[in-house]
Tab-separated table of C-alpha atoms in Angstrom:
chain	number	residue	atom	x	y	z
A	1	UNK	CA	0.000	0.000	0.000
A	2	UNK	CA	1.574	3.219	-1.476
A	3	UNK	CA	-0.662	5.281	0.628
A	4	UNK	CA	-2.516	6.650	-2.839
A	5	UNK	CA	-6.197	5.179	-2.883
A	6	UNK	CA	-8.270	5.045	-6.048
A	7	UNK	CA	-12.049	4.174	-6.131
A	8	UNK	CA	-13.454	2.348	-7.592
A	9	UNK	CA	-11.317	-0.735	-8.239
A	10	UNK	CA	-13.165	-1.678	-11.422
A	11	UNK	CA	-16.026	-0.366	-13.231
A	12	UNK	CA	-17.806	-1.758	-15.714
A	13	UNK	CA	-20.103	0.503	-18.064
A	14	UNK	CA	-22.130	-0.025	-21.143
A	15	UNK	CA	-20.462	2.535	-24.395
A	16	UNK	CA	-21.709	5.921	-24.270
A	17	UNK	CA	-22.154	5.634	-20.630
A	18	UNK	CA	-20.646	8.027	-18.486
A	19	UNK	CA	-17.867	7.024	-15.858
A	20	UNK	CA	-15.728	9.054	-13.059
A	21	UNK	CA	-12.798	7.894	-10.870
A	22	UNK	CA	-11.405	9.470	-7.722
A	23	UNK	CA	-8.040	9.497	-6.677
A	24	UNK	CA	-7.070	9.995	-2.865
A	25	UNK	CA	-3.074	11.108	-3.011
A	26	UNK	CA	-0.719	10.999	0.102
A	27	UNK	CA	-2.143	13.895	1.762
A	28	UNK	CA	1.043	16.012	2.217
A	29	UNK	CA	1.469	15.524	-1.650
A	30	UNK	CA	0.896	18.725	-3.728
A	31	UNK	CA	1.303	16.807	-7.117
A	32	UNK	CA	-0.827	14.975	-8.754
A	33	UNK	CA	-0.660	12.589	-12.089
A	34	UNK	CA	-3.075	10.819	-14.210
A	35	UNK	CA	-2.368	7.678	-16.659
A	36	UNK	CA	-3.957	5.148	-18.531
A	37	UNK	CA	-2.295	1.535	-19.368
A	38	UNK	CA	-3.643	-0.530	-21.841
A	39	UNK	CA	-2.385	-4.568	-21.762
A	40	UNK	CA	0.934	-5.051	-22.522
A	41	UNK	CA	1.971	-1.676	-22.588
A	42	UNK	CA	3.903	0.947	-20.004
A	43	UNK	CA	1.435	3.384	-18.390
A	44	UNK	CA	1.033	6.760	-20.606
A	45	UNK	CA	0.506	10.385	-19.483
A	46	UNK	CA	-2.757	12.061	-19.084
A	47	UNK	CA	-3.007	15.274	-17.056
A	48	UNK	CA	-0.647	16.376	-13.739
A	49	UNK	CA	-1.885	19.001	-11.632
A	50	UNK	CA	0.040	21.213	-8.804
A	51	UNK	CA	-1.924	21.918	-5.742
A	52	UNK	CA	-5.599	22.506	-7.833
A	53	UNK	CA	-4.238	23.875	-10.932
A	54	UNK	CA	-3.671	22.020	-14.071
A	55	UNK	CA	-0.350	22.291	-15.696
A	56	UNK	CA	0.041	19.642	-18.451
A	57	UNK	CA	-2.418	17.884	-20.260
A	58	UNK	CA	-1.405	14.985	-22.833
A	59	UNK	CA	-3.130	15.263	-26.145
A	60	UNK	CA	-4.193	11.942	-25.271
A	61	UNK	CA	-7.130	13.628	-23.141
A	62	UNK	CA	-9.515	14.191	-25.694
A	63	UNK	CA	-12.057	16.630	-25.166
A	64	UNK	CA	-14.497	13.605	-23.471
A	65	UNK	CA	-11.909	13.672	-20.238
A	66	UNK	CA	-11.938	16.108	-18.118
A	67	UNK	CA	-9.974	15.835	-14.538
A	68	UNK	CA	-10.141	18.521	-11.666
A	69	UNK	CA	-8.709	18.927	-7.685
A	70	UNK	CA	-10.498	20.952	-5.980
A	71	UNK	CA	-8.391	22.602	-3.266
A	72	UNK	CA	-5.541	20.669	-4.063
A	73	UNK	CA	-6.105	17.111	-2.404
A	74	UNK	CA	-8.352	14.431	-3.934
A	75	UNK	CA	-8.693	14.573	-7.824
A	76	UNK	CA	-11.393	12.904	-10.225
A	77	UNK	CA	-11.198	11.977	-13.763
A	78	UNK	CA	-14.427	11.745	-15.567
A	79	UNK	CA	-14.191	10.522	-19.445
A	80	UNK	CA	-18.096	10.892	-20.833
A	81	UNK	CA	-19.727	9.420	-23.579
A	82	UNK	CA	-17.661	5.640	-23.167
A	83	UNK	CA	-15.994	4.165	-26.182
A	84	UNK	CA	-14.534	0.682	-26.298
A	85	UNK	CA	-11.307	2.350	-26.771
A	86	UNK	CA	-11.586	3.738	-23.563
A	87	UNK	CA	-11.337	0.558	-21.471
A	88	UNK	CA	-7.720	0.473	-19.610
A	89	UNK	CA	-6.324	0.768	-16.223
A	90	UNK	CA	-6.346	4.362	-14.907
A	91	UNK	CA	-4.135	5.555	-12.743
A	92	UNK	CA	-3.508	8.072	-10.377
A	93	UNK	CA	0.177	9.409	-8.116
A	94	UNK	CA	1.061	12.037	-5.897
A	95	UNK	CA	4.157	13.684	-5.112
A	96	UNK	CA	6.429	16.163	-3.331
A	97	UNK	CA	9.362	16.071	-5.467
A	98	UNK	CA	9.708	16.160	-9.479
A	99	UNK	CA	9.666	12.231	-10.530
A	100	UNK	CA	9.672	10.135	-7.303
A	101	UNK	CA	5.613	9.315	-7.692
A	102	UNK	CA	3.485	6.971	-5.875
A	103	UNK	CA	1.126	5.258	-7.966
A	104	UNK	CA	-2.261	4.030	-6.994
A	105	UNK	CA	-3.778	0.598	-7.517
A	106	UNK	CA	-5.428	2.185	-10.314
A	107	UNK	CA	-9.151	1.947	-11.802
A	108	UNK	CA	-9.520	-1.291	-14.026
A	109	UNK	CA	-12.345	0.227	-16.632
A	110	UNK	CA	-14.153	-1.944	-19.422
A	111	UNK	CA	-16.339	-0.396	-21.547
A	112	UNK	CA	-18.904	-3.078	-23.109
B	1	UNK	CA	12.395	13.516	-26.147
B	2	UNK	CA	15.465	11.657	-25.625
B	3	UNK	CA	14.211	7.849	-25.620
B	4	UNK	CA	15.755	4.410	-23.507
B	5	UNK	CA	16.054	0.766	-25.025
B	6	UNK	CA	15.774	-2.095	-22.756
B	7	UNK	CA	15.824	-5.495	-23.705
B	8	UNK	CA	12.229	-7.136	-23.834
B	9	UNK	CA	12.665	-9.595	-21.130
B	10	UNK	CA	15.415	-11.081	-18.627
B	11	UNK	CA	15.861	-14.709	-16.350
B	12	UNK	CA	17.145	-14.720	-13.623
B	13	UNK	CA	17.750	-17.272	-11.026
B	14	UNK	CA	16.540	-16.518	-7.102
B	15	UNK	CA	19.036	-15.339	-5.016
B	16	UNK	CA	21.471	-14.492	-7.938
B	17	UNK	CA	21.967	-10.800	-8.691
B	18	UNK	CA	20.893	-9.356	-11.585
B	19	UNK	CA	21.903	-6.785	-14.314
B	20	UNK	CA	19.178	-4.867	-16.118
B	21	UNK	CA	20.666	-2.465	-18.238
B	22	UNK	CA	19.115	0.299	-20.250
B	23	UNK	CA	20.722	2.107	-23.008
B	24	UNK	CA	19.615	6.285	-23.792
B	25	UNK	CA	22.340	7.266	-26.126
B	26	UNK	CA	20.626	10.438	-26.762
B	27	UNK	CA	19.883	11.980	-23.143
B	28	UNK	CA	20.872	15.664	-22.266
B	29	UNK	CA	22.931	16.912	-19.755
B	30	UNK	CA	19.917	17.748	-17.379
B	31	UNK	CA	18.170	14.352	-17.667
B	32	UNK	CA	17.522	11.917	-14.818
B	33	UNK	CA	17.407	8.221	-14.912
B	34	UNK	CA	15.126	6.847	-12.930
B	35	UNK	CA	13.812	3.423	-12.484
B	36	UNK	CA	10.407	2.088	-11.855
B	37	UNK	CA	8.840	-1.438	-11.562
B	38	UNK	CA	5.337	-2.978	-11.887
B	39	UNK	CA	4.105	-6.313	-10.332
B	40	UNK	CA	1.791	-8.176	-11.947
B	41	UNK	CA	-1.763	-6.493	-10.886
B	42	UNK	CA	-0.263	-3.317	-9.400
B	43	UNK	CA	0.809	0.484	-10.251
B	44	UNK	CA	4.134	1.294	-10.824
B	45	UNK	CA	6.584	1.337	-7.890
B	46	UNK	CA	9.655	4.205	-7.739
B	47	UNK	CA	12.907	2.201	-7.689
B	48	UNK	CA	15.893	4.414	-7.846
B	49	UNK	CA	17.267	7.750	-9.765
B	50	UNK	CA	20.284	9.280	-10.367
B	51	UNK	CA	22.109	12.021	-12.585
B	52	UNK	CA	25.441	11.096	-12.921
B	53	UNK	CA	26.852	8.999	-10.013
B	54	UNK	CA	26.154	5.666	-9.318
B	55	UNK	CA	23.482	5.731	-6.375
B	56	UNK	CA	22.369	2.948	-3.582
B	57	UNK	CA	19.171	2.203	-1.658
B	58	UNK	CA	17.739	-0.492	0.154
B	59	UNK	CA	15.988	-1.974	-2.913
B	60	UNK	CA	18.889	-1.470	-5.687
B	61	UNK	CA	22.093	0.006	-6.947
B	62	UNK	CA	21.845	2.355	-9.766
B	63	UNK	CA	25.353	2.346	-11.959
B	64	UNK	CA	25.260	4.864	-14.510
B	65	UNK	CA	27.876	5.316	-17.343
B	66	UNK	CA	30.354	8.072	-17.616
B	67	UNK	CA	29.625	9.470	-21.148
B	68	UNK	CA	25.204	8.735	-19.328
B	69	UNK	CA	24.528	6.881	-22.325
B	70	UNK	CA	23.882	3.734	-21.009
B	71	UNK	CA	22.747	2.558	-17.248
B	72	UNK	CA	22.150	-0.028	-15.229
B	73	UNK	CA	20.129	-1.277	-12.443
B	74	UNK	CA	20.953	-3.928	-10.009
B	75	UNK	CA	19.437	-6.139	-7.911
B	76	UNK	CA	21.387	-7.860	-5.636
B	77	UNK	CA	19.863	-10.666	-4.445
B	78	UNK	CA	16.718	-11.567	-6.671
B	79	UNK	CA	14.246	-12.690	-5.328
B	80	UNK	CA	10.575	-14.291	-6.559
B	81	UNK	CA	9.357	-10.945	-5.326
B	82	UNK	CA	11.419	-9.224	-7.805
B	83	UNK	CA	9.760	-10.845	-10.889
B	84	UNK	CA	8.213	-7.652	-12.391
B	85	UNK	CA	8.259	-4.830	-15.590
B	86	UNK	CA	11.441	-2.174	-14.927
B	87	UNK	CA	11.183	0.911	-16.352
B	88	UNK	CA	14.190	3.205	-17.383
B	89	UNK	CA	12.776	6.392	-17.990
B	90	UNK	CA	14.689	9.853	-18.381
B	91	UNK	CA	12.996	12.883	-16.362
B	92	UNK	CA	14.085	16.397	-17.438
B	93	UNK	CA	15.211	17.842	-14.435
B	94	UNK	CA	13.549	21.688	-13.609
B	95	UNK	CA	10.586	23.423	-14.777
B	96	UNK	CA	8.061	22.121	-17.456
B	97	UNK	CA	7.541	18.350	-18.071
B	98	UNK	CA	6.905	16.257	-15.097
B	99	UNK	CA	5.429	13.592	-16.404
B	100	UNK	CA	6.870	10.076	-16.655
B	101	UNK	CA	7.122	8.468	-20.689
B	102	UNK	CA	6.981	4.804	-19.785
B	103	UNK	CA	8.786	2.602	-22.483
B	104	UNK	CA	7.139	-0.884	-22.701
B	105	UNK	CA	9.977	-2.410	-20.142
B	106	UNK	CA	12.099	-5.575	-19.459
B	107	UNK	CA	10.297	-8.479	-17.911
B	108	UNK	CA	12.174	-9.779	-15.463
B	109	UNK	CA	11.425	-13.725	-14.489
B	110	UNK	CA	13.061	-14.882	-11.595
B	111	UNK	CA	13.246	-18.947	-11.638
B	112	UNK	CA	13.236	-20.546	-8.030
């Protein structure tokens, strides 16, 4: 346990659905990252966010994600309207320092 | 982006050590390596980092090359623990990109 909670584990939704995660970080951490992993693959970048503002956003986010953190401690990533394309693990770290990250269980999606 | 090469996968026998190198013949002067695993069913766990001397912590030594374009993590002692994806990534140290570009990895087996 890295300390970073993400609910729900899994989530199963029907395409065109809407789905949202949440991401609890370590709670002294003000940065936060998103990714998605698809099978076989390394995880790839989303969004990151200091404290509640979003700095980077990969052009991977399409205009159906959208992630916020309000005041700066637990984060949510919502992706509407579902595509098959959209199933993955998503997941979520925190940090204090520039590239030491703690990474979440992660959110298992499938999108039917 | 300056990019790593890792082999696809790696044996190793428990209790052996174990050399995983990773070559990045193309990183800059204010890139740093760092190393990250993945068990099976689990986010990615921070391993080690370093800039240009070789570094040590409890989980692994980090010996980097003196021209940087080549590194390599080892694990002393394997064990069936160990048996995971490592990730070499490079980080550009200061401001702007903080995000982690995973490569897909070297599977490490470990054989009992």
């Amino acid at each position: 346990d890295t300390g970073v909670s993400q609910d729900p584990r899994h989530k199963i939704t029907k395409r065109g659905q809407n789905v949202t995660f949440r991401c609890d970080p370590i709670s002294e951490h003000n940065r936060l990252y998103w990714y998605r992993q698809t099978l076989g693959q390394g995880p790839e970048f989303l969004t990151y966010f200091q404290n509640e503002a979003q700095l980077e956003k990969s052009r991977l986010l399409s205009d159906r994600f959208s992630a916020e953190r309000p005041k700066g401690s637990f984060s949510t990533l919502e992706i509407q309207r579902t595509e098959q394309g959209d199933s993955a693990m998503y997941l979520c770290a925190s940090s204090l320092r520039t590239g030491e990250a703690f990474f979440g269980p992660g959110t298992r999606l499938t999108v039917l | 982006d300056a990019k790593t090469t890792q082999p696809n996968s790696m044996e190793s026998n428990e209790e052996e050590p174990v050399h995983l190198p990773c070559n990045h013949s193309t990183i800059s002067g204010t890139d740093y390596i760092h190393w990250y695993r993945q068990l099976p069913s689990q986010g990615p766990e921070y391993v080690i980092h370093g800039l240009t001397s070789n570094v040590n912590n409890r989980m692994a030594s980090l010996a980097i090359a003196e021209d940087r374009k080549s590194s390599t993590l080892i694990l002393h002692r394997a064990t069936l623990r160990d048996a995971a994806v490592y990730y070499c990534i490079l980080l550009l140290s200061g401001a702007g990109s903080y995000q982690l570009t995973f490569g897909k990895g070297t599977k490490l087996s470990v054989i009992p």
